[in-house]
CSV table of C-alpha atoms and ligand atoms in Angstrom, one decimal:
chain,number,residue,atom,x,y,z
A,237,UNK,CA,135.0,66.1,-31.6
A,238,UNK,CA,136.1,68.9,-33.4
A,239,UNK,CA,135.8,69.2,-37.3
A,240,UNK,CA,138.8,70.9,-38.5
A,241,UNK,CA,138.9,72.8,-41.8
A,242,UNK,CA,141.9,73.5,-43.9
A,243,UNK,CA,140.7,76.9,-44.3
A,244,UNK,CA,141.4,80.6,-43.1
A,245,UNK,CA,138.1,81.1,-42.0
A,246,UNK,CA,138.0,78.1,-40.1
A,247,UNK,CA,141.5,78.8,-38.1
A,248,UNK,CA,140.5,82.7,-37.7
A,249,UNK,CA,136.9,81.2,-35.9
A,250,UNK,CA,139.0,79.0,-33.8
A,251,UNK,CA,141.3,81.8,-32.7
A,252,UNK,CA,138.2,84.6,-32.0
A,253,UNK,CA,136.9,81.6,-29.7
A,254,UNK,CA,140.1,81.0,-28.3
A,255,UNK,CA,140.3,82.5,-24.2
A,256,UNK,CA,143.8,82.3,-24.3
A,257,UNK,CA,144.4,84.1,-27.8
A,258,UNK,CA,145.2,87.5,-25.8
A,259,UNK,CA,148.5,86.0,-24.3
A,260,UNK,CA,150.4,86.4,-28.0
A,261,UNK,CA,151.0,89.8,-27.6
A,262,UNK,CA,152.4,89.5,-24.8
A,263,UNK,CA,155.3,87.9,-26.1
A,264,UNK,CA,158.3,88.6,-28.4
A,265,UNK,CA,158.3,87.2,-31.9
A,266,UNK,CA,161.2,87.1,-33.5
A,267,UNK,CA,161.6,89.7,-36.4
A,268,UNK,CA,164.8,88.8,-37.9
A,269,UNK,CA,162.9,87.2,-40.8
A,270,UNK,CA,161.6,88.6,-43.8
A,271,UNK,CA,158.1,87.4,-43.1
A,272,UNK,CA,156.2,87.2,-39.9
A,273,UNK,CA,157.2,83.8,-38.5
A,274,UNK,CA,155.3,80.9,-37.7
A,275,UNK,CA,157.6,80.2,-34.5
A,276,UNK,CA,156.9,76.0,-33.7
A,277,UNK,CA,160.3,75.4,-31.6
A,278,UNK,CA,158.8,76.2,-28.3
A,279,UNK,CA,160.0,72.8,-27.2
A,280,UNK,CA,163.7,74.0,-28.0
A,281,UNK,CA,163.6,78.1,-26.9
A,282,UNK,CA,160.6,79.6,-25.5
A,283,UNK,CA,160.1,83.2,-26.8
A,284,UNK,CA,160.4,86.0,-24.2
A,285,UNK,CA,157.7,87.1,-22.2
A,286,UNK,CA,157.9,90.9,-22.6
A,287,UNK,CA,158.0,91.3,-18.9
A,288,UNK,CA,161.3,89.3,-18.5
A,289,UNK,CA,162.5,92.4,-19.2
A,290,UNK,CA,161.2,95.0,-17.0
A,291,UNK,CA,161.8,92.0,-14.3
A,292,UNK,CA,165.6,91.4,-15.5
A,293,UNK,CA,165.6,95.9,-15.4
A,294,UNK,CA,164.2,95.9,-11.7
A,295,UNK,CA,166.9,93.7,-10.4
A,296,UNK,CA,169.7,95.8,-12.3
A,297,UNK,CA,168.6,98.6,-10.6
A,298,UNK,CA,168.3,97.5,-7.6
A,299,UNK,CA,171.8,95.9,-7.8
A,300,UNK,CA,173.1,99.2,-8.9
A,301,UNK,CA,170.9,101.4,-6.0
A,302,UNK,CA,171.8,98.5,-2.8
A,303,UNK,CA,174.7,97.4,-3.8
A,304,UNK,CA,175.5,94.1,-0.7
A,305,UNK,CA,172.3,95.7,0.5
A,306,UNK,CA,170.2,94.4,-1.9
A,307,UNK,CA,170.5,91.0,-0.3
A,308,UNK,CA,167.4,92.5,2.0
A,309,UNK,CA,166.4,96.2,0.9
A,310,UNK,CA,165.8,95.2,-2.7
A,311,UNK,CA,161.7,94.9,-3.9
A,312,UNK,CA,162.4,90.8,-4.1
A,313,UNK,CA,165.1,90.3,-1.7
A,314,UNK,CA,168.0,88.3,-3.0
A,315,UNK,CA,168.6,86.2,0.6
A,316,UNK,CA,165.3,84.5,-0.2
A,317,UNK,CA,164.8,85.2,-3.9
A,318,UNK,CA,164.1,81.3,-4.6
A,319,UNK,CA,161.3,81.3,-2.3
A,320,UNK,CA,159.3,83.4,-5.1
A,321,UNK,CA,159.1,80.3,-7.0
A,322,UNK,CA,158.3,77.8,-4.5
A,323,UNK,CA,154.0,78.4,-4.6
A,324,UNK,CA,153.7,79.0,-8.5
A,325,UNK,CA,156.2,76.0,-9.5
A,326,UNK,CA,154.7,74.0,-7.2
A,327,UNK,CA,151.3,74.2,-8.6
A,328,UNK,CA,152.7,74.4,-12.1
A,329,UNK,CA,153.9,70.8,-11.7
A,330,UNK,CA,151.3,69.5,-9.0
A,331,UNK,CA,153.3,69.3,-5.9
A,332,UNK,CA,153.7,71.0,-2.6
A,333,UNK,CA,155.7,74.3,-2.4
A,334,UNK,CA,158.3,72.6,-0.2
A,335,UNK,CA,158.6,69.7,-2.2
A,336,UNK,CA,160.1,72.0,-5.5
A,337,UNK,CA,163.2,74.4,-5.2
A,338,UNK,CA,164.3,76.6,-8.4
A,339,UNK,CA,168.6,75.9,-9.1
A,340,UNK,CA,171.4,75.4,-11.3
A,341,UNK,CA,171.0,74.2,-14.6
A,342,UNK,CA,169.2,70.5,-15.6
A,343,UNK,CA,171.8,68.3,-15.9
A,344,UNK,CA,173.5,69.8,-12.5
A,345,UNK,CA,170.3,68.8,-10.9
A,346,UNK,CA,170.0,65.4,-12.5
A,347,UNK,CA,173.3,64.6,-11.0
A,348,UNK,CA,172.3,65.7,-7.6
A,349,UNK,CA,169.5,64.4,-7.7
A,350,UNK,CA,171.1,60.9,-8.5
A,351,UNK,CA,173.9,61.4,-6.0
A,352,UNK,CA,170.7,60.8,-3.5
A,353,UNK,CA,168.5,58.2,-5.3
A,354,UNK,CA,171.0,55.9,-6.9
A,355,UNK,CA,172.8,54.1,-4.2
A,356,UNK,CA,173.3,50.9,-6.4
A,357,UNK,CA,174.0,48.0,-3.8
A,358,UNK,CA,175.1,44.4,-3.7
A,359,UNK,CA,173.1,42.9,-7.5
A,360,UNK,CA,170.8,45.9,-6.8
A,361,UNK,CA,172.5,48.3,-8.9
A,362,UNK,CA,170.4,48.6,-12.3
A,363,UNK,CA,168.8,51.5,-14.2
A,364,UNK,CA,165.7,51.7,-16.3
A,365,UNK,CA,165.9,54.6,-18.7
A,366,UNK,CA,164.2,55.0,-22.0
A,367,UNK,CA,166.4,54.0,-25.1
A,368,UNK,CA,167.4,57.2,-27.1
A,369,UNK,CA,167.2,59.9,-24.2
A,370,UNK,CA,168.4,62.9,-24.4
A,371,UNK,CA,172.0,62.8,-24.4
A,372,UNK,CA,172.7,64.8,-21.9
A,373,UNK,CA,170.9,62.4,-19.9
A,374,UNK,CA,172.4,59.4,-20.9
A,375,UNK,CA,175.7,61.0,-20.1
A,376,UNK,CA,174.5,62.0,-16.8
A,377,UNK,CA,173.3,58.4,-16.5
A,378,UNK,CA,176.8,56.6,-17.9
A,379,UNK,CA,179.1,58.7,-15.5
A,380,UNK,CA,176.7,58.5,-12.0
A,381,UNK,CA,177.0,54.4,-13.2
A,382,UNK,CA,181.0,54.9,-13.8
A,383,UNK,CA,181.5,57.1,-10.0
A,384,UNK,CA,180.3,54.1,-8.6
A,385,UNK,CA,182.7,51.7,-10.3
A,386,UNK,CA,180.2,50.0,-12.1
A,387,UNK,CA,180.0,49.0,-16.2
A,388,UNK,CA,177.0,50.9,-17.8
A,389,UNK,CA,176.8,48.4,-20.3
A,390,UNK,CA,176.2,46.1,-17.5
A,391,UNK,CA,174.0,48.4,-15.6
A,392,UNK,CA,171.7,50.7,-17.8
A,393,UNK,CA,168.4,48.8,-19.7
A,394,UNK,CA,167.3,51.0,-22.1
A,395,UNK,CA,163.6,50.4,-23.5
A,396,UNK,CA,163.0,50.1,-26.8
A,397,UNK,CA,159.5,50.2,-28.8
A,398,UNK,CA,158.6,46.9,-30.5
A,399,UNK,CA,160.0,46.1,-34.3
A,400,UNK,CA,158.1,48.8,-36.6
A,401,UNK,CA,156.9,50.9,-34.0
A,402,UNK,CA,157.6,54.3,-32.6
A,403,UNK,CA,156.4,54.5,-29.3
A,404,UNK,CA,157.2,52.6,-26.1
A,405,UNK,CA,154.6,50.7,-25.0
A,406,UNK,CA,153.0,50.9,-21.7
A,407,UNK,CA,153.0,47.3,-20.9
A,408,UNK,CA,156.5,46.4,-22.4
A,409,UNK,CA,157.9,49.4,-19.3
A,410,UNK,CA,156.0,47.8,-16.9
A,411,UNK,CA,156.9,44.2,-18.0
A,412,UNK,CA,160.7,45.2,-18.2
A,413,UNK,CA,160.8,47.1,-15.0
A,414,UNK,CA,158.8,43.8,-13.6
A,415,UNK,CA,161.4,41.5,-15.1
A,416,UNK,CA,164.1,43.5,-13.1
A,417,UNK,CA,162.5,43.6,-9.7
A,418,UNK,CA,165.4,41.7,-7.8
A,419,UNK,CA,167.9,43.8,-9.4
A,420,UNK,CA,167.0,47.4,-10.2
A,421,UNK,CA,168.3,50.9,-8.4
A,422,UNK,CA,166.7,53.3,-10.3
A,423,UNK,CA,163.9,53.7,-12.7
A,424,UNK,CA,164.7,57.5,-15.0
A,425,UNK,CA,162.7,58.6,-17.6
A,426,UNK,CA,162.1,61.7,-19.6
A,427,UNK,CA,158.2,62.2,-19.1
A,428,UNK,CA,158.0,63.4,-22.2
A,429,UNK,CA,160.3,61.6,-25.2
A,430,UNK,CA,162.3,64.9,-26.8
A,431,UNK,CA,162.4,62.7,-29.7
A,432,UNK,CA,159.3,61.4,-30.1
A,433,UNK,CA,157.1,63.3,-28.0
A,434,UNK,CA,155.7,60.4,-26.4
A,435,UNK,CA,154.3,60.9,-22.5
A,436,UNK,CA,155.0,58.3,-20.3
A,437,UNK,CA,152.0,57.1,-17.7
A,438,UNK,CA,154.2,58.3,-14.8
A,439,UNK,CA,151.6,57.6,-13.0
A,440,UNK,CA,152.1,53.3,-13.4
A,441,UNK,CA,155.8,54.0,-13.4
A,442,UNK,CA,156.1,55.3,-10.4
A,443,UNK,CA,154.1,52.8,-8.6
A,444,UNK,CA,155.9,49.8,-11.0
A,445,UNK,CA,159.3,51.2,-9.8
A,446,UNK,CA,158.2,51.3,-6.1
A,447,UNK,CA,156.7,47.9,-6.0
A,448,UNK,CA,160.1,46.6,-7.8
A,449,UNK,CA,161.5,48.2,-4.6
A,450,UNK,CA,163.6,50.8,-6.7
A,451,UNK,CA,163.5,54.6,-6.7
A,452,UNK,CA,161.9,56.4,-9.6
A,453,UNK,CA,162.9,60.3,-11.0
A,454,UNK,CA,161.5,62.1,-14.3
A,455,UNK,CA,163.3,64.6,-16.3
A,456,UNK,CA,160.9,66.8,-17.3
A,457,UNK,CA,162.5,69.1,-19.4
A,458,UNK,CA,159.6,68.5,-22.3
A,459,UNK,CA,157.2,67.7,-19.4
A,460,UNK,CA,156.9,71.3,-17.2
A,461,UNK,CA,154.8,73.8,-18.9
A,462,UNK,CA,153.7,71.3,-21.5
A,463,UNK,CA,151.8,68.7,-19.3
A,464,UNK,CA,149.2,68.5,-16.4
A,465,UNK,CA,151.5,66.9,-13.9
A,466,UNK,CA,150.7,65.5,-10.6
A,467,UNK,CA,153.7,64.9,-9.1
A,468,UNK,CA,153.0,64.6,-5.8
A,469,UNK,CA,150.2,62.6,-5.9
A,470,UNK,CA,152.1,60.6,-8.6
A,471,UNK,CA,154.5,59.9,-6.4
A,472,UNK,CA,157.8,60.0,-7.6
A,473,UNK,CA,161.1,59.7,-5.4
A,474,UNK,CA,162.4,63.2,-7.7
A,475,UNK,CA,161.8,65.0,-11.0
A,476,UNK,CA,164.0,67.7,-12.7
A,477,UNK,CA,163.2,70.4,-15.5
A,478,UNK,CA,164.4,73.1,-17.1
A,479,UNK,CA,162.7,76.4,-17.8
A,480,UNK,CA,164.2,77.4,-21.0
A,481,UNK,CA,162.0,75.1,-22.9
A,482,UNK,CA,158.4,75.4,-23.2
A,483,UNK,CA,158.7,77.5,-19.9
A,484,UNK,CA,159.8,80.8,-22.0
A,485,UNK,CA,162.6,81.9,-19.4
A,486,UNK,CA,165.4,82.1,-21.6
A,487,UNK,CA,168.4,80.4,-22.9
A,488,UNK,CA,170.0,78.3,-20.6
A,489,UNK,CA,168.2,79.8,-17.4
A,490,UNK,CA,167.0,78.0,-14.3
A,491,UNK,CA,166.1,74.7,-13.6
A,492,UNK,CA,163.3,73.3,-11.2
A,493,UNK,CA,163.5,70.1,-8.9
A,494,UNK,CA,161.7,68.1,-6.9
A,495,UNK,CA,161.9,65.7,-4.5
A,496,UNK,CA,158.5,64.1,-2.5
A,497,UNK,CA,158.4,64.9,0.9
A,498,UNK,CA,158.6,61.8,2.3
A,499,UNK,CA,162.7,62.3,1.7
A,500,UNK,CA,162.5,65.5,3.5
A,501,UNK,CA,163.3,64.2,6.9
A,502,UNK,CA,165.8,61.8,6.4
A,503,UNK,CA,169.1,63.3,7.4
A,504,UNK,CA,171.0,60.0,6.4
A,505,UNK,CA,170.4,60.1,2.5
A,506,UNK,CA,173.9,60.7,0.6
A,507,UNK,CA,174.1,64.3,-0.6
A,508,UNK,CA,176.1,67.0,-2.3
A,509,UNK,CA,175.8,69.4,-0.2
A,510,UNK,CA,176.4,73.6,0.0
A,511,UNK,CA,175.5,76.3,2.5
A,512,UNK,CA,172.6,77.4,0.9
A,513,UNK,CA,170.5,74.1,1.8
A,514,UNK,CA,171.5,74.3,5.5
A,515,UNK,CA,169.0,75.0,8.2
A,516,UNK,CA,167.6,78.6,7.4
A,517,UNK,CA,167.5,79.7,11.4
A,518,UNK,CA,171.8,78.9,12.2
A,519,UNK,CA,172.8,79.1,8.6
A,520,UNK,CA,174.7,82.1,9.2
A,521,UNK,CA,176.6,81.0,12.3
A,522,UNK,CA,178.5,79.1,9.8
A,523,UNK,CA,179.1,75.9,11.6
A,524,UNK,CA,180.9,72.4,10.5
A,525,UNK,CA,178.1,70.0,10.2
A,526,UNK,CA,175.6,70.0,7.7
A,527,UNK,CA,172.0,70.5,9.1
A,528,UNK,CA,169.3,69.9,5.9
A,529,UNK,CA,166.4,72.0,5.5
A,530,UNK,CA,163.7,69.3,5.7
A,531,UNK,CA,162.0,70.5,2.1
A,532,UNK,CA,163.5,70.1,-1.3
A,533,UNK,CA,165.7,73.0,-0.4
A,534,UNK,CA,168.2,71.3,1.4
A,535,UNK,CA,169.5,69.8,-2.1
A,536,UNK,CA,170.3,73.7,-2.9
A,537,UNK,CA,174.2,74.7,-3.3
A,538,UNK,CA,174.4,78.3,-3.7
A,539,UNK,CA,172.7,81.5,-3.4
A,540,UNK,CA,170.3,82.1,-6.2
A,541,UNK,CA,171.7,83.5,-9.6
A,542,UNK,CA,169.1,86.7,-9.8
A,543,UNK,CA,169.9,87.4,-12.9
A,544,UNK,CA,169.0,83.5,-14.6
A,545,UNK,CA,166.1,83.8,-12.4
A,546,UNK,CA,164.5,87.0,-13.1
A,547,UNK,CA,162.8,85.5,-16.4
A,548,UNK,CA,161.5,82.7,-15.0
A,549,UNK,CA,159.6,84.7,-12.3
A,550,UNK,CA,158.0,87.1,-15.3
A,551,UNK,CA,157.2,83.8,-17.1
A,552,UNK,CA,155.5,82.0,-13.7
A,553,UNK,CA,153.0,84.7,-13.0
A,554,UNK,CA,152.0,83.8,-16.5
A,555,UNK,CA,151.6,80.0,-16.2
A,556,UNK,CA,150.3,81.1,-13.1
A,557,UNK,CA,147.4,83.1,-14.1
A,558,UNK,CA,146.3,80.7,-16.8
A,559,UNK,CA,146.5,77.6,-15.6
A,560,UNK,CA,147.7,73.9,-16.8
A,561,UNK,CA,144.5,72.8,-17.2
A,562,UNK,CA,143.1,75.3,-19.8
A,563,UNK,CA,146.9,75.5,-21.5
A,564,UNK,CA,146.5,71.9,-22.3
A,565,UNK,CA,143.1,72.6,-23.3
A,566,UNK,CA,144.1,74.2,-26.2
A,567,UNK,CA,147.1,72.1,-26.6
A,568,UNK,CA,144.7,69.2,-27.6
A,569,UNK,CA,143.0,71.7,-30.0
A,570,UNK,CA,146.0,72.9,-31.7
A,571,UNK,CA,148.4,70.0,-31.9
A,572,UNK,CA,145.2,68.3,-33.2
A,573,UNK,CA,144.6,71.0,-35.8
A,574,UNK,CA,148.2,70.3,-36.9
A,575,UNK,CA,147.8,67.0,-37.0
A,576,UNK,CA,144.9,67.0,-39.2
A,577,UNK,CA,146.4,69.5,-42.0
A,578,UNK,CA,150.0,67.4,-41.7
A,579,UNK,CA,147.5,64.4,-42.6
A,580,UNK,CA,145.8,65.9,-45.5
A,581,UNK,CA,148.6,67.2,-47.0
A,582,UNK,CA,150.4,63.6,-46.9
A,583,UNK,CA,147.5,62.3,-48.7
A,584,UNK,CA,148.3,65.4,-51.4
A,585,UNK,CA,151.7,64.2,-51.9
A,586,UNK,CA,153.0,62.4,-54.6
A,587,UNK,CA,156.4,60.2,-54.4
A,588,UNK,CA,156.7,61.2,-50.4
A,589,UNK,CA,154.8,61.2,-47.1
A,590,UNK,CA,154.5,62.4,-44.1
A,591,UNK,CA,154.3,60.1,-41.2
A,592,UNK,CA,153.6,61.3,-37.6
A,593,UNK,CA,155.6,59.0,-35.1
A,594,UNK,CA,154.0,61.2,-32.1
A,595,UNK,CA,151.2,58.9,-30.3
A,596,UNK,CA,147.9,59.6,-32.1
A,597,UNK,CA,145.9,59.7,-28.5
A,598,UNK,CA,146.5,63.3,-26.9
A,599,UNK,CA,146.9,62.0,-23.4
A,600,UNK,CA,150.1,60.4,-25.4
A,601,UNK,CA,151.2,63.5,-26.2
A,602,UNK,CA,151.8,67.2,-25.7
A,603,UNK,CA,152.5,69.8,-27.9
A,604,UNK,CA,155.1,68.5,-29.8
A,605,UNK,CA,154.4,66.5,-32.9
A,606,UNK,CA,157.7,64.7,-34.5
A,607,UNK,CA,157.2,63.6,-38.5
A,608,UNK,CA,159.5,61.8,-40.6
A,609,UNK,CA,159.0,63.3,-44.1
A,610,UNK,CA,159.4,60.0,-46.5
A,611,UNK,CA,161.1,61.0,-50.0
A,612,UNK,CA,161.9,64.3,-48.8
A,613,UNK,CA,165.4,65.5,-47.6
A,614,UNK,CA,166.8,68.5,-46.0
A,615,UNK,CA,165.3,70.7,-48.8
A,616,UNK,CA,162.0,70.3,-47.1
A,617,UNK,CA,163.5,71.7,-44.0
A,618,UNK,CA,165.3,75.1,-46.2
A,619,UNK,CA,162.0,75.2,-47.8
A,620,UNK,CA,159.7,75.7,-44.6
A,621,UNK,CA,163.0,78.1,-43.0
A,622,UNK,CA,163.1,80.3,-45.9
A,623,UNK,CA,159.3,80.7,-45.9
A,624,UNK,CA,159.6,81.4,-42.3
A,625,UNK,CA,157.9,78.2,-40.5
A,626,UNK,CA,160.4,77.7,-38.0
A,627,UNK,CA,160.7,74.1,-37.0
A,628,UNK,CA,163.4,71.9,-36.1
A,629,UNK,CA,165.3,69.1,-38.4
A,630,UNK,CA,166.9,66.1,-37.3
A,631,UNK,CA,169.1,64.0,-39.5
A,632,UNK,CA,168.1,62.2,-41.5
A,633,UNK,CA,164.4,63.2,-42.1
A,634,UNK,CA,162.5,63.8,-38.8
A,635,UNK,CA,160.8,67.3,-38.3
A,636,UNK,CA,160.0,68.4,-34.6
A,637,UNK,CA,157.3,70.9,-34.0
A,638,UNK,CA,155.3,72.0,-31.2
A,639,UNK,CA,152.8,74.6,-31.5
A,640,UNK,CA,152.1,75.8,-27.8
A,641,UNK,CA,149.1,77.1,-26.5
A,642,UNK,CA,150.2,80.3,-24.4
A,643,UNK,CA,151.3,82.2,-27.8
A,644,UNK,CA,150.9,80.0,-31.0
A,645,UNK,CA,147.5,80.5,-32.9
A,646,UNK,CA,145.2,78.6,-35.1
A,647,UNK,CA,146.3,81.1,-37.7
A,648,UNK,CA,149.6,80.2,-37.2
A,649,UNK,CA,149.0,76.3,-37.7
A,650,UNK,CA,147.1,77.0,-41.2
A,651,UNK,CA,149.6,79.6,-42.7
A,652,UNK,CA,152.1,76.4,-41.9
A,653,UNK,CA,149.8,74.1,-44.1
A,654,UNK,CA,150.2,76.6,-46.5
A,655,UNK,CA,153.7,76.8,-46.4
A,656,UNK,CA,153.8,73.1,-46.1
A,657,UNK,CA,151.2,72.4,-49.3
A,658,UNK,CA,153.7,75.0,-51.6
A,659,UNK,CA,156.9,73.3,-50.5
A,660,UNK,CA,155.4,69.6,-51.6
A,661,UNK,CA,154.5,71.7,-55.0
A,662,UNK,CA,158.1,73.2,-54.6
A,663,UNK,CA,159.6,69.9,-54.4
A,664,UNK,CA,157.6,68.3,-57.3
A,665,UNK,CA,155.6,65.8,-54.8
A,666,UNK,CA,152.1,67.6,-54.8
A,667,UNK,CA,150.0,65.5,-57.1
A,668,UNK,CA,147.9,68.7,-57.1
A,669,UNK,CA,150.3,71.0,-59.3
A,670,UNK,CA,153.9,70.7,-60.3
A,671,UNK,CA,154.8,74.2,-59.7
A,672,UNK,CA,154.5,76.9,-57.9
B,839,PLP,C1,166.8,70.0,-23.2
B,839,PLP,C2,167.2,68.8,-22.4
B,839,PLP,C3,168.3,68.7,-21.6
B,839,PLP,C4,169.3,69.9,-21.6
B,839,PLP,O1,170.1,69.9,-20.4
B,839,PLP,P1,170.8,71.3,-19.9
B,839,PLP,O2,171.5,70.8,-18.7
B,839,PLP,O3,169.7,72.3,-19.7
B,839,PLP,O4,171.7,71.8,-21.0
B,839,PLP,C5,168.6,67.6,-20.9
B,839,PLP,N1,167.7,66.6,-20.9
B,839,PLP,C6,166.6,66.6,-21.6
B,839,PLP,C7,165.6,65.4,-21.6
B,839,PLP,C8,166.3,67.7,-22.4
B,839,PLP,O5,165.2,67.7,-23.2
């Protein structure tokens, strides 16, 4: 194990010996702040690759140069432009390149998605979903629950970690999805807890939910880009992400799903349907009747929105060329090194605390690390802002930050100790000086 220093030297050694160190300058920071920012809200908004740009330029030109044309002259033809994607999000979340499909935005795909894989019937109508989900989830949840006349009080479990606890425990998901064997739908969990930043073993999930006879979907919005995923081989009925996250495609861009092949062939599973998933050979002879592409592509609506997409395909080639397995590499490194100075610095403080809610175990976790800051308020939060540590507050005293590995340094995780240490002296809790 690694012996981390609170020092400069130590963070600068780190970062000389660090292979992926030369990806920072490929990326934007943002220079609206005084100072040079520490930017930890990766999990939020990605920064921009600087080739989303000259990506986003290409297909402007090519728009303005083609015209209808550009459906099939352009460099990346428009027709087919989500086939681009299939090969590089496929490995980037471990499954087959049929089995993913690039569209819409997250919570559009979490509703198709559900439209296929919750078909609640007779007492077998219930849904596991982790208790405070992201809210966009639990709406998605609440109304797919309401469409099919059905009381979501009645319907939804939430899981819950035990009295004094953060986490969920393993044994308590498996024990509840166990419990509801005779009655369950749908088992939906966020891989990776937005709050919390707790991974789920999808892994035992999966194969929990199957044995109960129910389907099982991730939302992976915290979970692409962040984690090693497996989901073929993990086996889950469908997954969903976003990109905007720690995926660096930009606000509100594209969203990824996936569906295991062994859905692929079955014609008879309910559907939203739109001409863009019917069979690729007689789409065009526009017929009543809809014939399914047999891959995750026959979930597909429209024709691809270029311009939402254009990002993401500059960002791929980057996840691409690295690799999950030496991005969480370093993620282990530097949310540890965070870890370790948010640590020492609670033991500094005087009157306060800081206590890390995110699983101490690293396969628990990802990049994010949530903290509730005991004693402090939202002056804490102004303090590390105007200082420029950007990190993310949430009422009434948890901080979120994830340092990621494609463009955050060890550098980067020591100037926020700094910042950290002079904001405890700022706010009269440092028992090491009063003032700064
Ligand atoms: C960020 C996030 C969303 C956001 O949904 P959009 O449809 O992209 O606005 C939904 N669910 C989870 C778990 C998230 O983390």
């Amino acid at each position: 194990m690694i012996h981390y220093k609170n020092t400069k030297a130590f963070a600068q050694e780190m970062d000389a010996n660090d292979p992926l160190a030369k990806y920072r300058k490929q990326f934007h920071f943002p220079d609206f702040h005084e100072k040079e920012v520490i930017y930890f809200t990766g999990n939020s908004l990605g920064l921009q690759p600087k080739k989303a740009r000259t990506m986003m330029n290409e297909e402007m030109d090519d728009w303005a140069r083609y015209g209808v044309e550009g459906h099939f002259m352009s460099r990346r033809p428009w027709y087919a432009y989500h086939e681009f994607f299939s090969e590089k999000a496929a490995r980037l979340v471990g499954a087959r390149p049929d089995e993913v499909v690039m569209m819409n935005s997250l919570t559009t795909n979490l509703h198709l998605m559900m439209v296929s894989f919750y078909q609640p019937s007779g007492q077998r109508n219930k849904i596991i979903c982790e208790g405070k989900a992201f809210p966009s989830d639990l709406y998605a949840l609440e109304s797919q629950v309401r469409f099919h006349n059905l009381d979501p009080d009645q319907t939804i479990i939430e899981l819950h970690p035990r009295e004094g606890e953060h986490s969920i425990r393993k044994e308590d998901v498996l024990a509840t999805i166990a419990e509801h064997a005779d009655e369950l739908a749908l088992v939906m969990i966020g891989g990776v807890n937005y709050y919390t930043g707790q991974v789920f073993d999808m892994e035992a999930i999966t194969k929990a939910g199957h044995d109960a006879g129910a389907f099982v979907g991730f939302d992976l919005a915290h979970g692409a880009g962040n984690l090693h995923l497996k989901l073929h081989d993990w086996g889950p009925d469908f997954a969903v992400w976003c990109s905007y996250k720690y995926l660096n495609s930009g606000p509100g861009s594209i969203s990824g799903a996936f569906v295991h092949e062994r859905h692929h062939k079955n014609e008879e599973l309910t559907r939203f349907a739109g001409w863009w998933g019917y069979d690729k050979t007689t789409r065009f002879e526009m017929k009543k009747g809809f014939r399914p592409i047999p891959s995750a592509e026959a979930w597909q609506l429209s024709n691809a929105p270029v311009f939402a997409m254009a990002p993401h395909l500059a960002s791929l080639e980057l996840f691409d060329e690295i690799g999950m397995e030496a991005l969480r590499k370093k993620t282990r490194l530097l949310s540890g090194y965070l870890e370790f100075m948010i640590d020492e610095l609670s033991e500094k403080a005087e009157g306060a605390s800081f206590e890390i809610i995110t699983p101490r175990d690293w396969k628990q976790r990802g990049c994010q690390l949530s903290v509730l800051a005991h004693g402090m308020g939202k002056n804490l939060f102004n303090y590390l802002n105007d200082h420029g540590a950007i990190v993310d507050w949430r009422d009434p005293n948890v901080i979120r930050m994830a340092p990621v590995p494609m463009y955050n340094s060890f550098t980067d995780v020591y100037r926020f100790g700094q910042i950290l240490e002079g904001a405890l002296k700022h706010l009269g809790k440092s028992t090491l000086a009063k003032e700064v």
